[in-house]
Every structure is written in C-alpha cells, then in structure tokens.
Coordinates of C-alpha atoms in Angstrom, one line a residue:
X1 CA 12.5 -40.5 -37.3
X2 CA 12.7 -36.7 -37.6
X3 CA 13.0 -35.0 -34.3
X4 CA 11.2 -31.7 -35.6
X5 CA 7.8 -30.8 -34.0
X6 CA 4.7 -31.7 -35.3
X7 CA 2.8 -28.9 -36.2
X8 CA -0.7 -28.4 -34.8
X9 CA -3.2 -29.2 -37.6
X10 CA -6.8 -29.2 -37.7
X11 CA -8.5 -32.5 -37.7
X12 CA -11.5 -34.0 -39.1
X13 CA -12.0 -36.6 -36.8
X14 CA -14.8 -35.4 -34.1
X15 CA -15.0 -37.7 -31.0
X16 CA -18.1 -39.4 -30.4
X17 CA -18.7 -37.7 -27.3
X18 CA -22.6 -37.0 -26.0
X19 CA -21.4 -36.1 -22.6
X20 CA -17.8 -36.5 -20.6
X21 CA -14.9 -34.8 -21.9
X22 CA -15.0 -32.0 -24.1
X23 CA -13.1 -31.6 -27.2
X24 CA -11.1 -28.1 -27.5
X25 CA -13.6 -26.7 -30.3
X26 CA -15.2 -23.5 -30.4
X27 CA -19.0 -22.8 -29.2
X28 CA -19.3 -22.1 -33.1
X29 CA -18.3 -25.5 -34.2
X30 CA -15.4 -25.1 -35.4
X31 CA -13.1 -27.9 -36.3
X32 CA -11.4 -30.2 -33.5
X33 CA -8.0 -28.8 -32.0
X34 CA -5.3 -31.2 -32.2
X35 CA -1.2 -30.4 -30.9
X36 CA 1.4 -33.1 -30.3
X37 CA 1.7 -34.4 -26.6
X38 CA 4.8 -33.0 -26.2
X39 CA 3.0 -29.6 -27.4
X40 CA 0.3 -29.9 -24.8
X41 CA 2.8 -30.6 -22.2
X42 CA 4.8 -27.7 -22.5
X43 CA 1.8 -25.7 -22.3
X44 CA 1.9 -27.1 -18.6
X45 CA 5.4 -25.3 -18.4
X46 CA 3.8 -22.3 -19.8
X47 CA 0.7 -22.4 -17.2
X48 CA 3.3 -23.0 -14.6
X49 CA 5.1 -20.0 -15.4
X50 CA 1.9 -17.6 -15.4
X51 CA 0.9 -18.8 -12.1
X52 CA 4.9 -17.9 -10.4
X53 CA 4.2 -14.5 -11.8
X54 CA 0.4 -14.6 -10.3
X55 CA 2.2 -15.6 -7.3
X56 CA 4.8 -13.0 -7.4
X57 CA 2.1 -10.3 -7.9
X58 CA 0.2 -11.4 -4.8
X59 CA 3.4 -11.2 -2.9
X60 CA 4.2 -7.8 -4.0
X61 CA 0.6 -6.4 -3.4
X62 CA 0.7 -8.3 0.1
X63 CA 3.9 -7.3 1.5
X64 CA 3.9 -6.5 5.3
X65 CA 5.7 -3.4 4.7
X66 CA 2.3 -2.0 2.7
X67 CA 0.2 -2.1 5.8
X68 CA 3.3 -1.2 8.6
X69 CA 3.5 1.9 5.9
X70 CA 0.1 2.8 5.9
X71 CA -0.4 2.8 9.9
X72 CA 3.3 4.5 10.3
X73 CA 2.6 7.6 8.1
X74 CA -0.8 7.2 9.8
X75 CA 1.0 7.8 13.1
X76 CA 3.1 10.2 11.4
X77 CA 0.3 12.5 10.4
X78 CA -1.5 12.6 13.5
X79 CA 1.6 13.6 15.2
X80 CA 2.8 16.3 12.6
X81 CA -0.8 18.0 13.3
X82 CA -0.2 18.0 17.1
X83 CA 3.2 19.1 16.9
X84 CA 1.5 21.8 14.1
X85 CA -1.1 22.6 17.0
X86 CA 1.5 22.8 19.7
X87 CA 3.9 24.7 17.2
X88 CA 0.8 27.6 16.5
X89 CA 0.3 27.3 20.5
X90 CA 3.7 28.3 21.1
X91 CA 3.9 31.1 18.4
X92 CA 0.7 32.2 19.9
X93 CA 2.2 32.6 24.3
X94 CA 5.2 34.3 22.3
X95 CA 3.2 36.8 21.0
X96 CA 1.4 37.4 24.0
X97 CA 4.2 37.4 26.0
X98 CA 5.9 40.0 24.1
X99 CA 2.3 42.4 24.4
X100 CA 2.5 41.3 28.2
X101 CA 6.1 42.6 28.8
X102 CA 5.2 45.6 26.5
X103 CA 2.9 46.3 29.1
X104 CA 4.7 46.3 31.9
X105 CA 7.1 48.3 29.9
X106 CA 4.7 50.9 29.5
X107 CA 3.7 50.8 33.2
X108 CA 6.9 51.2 34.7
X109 CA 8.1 53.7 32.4
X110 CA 5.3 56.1 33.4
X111 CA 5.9 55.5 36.9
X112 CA 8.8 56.3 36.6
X113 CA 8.0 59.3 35.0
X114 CA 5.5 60.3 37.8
X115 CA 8.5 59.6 40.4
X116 CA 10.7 61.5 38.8
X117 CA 7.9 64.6 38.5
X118 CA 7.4 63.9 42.4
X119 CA 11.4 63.9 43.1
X120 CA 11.9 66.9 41.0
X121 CA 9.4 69.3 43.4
X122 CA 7.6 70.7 40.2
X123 CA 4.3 70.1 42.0
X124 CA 3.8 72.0 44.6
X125 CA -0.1 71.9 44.7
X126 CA -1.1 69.2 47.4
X127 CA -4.4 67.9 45.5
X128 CA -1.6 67.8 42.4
X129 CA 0.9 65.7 44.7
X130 CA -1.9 63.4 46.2
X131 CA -3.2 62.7 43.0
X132 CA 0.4 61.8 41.7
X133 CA 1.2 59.6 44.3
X134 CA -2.5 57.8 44.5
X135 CA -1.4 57.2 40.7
X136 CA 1.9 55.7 41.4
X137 CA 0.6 53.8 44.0
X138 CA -2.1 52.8 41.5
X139 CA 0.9 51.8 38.6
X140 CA 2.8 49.8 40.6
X141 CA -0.3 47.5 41.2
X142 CA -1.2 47.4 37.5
X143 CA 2.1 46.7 37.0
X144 CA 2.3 43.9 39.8
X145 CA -0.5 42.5 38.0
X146 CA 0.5 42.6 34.6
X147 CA 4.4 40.9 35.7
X148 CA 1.8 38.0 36.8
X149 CA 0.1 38.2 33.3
X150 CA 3.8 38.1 32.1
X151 CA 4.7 35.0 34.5
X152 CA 1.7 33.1 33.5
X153 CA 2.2 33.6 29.7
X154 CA 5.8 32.3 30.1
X155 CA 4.7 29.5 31.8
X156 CA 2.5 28.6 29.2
X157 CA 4.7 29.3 26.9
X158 CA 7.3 26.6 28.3
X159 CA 4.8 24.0 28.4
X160 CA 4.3 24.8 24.8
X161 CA 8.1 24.9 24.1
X162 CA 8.0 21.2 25.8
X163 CA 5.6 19.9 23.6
X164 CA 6.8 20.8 20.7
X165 CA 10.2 19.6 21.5
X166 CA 8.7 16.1 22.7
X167 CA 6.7 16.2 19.6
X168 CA 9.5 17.0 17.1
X169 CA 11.1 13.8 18.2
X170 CA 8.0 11.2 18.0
X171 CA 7.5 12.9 15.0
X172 CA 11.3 11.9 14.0
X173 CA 11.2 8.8 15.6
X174 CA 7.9 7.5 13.6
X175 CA 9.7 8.8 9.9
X176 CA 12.7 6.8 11.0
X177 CA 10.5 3.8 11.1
X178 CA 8.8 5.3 7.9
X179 CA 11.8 5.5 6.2
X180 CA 13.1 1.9 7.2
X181 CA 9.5 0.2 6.6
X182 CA 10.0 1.7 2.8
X183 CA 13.6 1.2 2.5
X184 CA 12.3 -2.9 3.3
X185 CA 9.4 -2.4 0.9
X186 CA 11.5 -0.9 -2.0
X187 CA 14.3 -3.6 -1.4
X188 CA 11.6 -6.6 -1.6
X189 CA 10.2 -4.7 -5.1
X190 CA 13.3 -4.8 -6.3
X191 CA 14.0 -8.7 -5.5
X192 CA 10.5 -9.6 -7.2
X193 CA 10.4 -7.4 -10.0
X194 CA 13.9 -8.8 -11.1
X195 CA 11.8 -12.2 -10.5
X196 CA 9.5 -11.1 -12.8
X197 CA 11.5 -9.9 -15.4
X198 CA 13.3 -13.2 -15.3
X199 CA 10.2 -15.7 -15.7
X200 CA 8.6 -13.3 -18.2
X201 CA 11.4 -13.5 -21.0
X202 CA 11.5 -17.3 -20.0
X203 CA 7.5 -17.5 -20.6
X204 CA 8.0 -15.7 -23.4
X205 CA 10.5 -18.2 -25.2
X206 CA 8.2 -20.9 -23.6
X207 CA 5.2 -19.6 -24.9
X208 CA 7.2 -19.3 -28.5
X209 CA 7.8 -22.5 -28.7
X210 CA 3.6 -23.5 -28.4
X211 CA 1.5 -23.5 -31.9
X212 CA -0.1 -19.9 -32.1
X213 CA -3.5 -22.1 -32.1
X214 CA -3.2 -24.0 -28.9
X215 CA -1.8 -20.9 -27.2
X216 CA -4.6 -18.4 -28.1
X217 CA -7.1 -21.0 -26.6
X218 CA -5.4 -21.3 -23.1
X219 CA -4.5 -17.6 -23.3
X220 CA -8.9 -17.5 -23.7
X221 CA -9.3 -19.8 -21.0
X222 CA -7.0 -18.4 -18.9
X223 CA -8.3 -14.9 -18.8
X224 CA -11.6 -16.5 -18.0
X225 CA -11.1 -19.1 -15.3
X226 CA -9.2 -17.1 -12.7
X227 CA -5.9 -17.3 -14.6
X228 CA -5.1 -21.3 -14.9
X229 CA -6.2 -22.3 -18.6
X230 CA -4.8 -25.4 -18.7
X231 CA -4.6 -28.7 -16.2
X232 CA -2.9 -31.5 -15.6
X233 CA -4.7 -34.9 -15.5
X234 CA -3.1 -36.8 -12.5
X235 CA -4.3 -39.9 -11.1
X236 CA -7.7 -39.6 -12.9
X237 CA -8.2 -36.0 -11.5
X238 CA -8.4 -32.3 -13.1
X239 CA -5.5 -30.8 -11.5
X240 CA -7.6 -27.2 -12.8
X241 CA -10.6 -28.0 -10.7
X242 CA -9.7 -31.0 -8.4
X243 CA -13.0 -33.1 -9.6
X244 CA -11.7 -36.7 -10.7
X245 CA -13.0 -37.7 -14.0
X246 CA -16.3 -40.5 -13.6
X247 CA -15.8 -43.7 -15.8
X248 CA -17.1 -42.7 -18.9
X249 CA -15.3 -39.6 -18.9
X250 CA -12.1 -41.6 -18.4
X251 CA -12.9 -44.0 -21.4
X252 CA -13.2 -40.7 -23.4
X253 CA -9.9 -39.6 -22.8
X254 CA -8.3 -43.2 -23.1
X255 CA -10.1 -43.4 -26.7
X256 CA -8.8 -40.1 -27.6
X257 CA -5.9 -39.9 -29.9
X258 CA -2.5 -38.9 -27.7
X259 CA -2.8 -35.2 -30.3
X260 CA -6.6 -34.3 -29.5
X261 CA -6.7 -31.3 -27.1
X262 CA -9.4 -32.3 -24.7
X263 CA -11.2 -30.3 -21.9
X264 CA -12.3 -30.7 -18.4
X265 CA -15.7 -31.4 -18.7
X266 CA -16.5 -29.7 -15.2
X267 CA -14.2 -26.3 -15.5
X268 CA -13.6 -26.9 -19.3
X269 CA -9.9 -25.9 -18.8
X270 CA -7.4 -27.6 -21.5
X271 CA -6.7 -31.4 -19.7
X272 CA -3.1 -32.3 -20.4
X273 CA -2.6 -36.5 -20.3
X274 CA 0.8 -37.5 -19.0
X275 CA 2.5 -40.4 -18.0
X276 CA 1.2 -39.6 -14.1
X277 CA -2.9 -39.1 -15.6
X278 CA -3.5 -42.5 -14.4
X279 CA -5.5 -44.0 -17.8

C-alpha cells in the first residue's frame, strides 16, 4: 500500500438521510464532500490551532495592564490639570506680588521725598509744612497697608509654591506607575505576538497540508459559527455544540463511509469521527 494521501474527490453517492446528520453539501446541491479520515482529522489540528490564536487575541485585548493604564493616565490627567491650575495660581500671586512691592516702592520713595523736602527747610509756609507732614503721615499708612497687601500675596503665593511642588511629585509618582504598567503591557505583547507568529506559520503548513475543498468549507463555517468550523465527535457528542447525537443520527454516521464529510445536524459544523466518537 501507497502511503500518499488520498485526494479529496467528489462523490456520487448521496446518503439517504431525511433528517439527522447532514452531509457537507452546499445549500445549492452541489455534489457530496468526501476527504480521507486522516484529512478530516488534521482539520481538528487546524481548528485547534485557530482557536490558540483566538485565545491569544482575547489575552492580549484583556490584559490587566489595559485597564491599570487607562485609570493611571486617568489619574495622571486629572493631576496634571491641578498642578496646571496651581501652576497659573502661582504665576498669578507672583505677579501680583511684584505690582504689590512696586507699590510700596512707590510709597516709600515719595515719602521719602516729602522727608527729605521737610529736612531740607525749603518750606517755610506753615499751611505748606502741615500739609506735608499730614501727607507723610498719610504715606506711611498707605504704605503700612500696602506691606500687608505685600505679606498676604506672599503668603498666598507660598501656599501656591507648595502645591505645585506636592503636585509635581504625585504627578511623577502616577507616570512612574504609568510607565511600569506599559513597560508590563509592552513586555506581555511581545511574549504573545511571538506566540502568534509561531502558531500562524505552523497553521499555515497545517492548513497546506488539507485539500483546498475541505478547507474552504471550514474556513465558511468558521467565519460563521463564532470561529470553530469543525468538531470533534466524542463519546456520541458534538464537541462544536455539546448536543450528543439521538439514535438515528448516530446510525447515520455509523452508515456513512469513514471519507464522507458529515455535519452536526444541530450547529452544522464539520463532525470529525475518531477512534474516541464512540459509534
């Protein structure tokens, strides 16, 4: 006996079903599907392989690190706009403390002015000389005042100075975390798209190795039943849909030649017999 392949071949021998299991034909009726056991059970290896890479898809949408991310530069934001706010606050008391002290500035150096015109005896007049010393009297109040003014802007001002220092941290502190959760995140890509690559060249030789017919049929059902096309048949049950098979269904499959592609009756994936099906 040779030990090449059979070929998958189109049969003329339509099973004499009016209900049960389904042969793998068309909705057009086109002729019955037939592939050699061996055939039908590597397209098990096949189905296996496209569900690890489902698998390894879910696990790289659903990492932890995607949702840790997500609420960190969260944090992260809402801290970089206080520390913005407190930052703007900060600018702002500077400002105004510099206008303050310009003030008293101002202040003192016409008092000092008005001193130095009541020192040098250049007014002579007494209404002249009250009215310069009511206005001294009156600039060293204003500028009393206006040294408060100065006092309470720099007290501000340090508060401000405080916050932004407390909030340049957190805001260090969370992209720390930031930075670790995606270093963790980019690390675990890495792992599973090197998985990835891996079992797709191996489901590509896998799949080479399945006749172009058989293949383009669980490709179909694949795409349309949630990404398993084809199912074991283990101890009398559709591994696809987890229904087992009634009687009659059974004595379909156990009439059916070992090369005729059947389908699940209930989720019409491809049912693959093996020594486990339980016939």
């Amino acid at each position: 006996m040779g030990t090449a392949r059979p070929r998958l071949r189109h049969g003329h021998r339509p099973l004499d079903r009016p209900r049960g299991v389904q042969p793998a034909h068309s909705n057009h009726g086109s002729p019955q599907l037939n592939a050699a056991p061996a055939d039908q059970i590597r397209l098990l290896d096949v189905q296996a392989l496209d569900v690890r890479l489902q698998q390894l898809a879910h696990r790289r949408k659903s990492l932890p690190e995607h949702a840790e991310i997500e609420s960190l530069t969260k944090d992260h934001t809402q801290l970089r706009d206080l520390l913005v706010a407190a930052q703007t606050e900060e600018s702002d008391t500077a400002r105004e403390q510099t206008k303050a002290e310009q003030d008293v500035d101002q202040v003192r150096q016409r008092a000092a002015r008005d001193q130095q015109r009541l020192d040098s005896g250049a007014v002579t007049s007494p209404k002249d000389l009250e009215n310069l010393q009511h206005e001294i009297t009156s600039l060293a109040k204003r500028q009393g005042d206006l040294e408060d003014v100065v006092l309470e802007v720099m007290e501000r001002r340090e508060s401000a100075q405080e916050r932004v220092a407390e909030l340049t941290e957190r805001v260090g502190a969370v992209q720390g975390k930031v930075d670790d959760a995606t270093a963790r995140r980019d690390a675990a890509f890495e792992e599973i798209d090197g998985e990835v690559a891996s079992v797709t060249k191996e489901r590509e030789v896998m799949a080479g190795s399945v006749p172009a017919d058989l293949l383009g049929l669980y490709d179909k059902l694949r795409a349309q039943q949630g990404g398993i096309g084809a199912a074991k048949l283990y101890q009398r049950t559709c591994q696809g849909c987890r229904q087992e098979l009634a009687i009659t269904e059974l004595s379909e499959v156990r009439a059916a030649a070992p090369d005729t592609v059947v389908r699940c009756e209930n989720c019409r994936r491809i049912l693959v017999r093996t020594a486990e099906s339980g016939l």
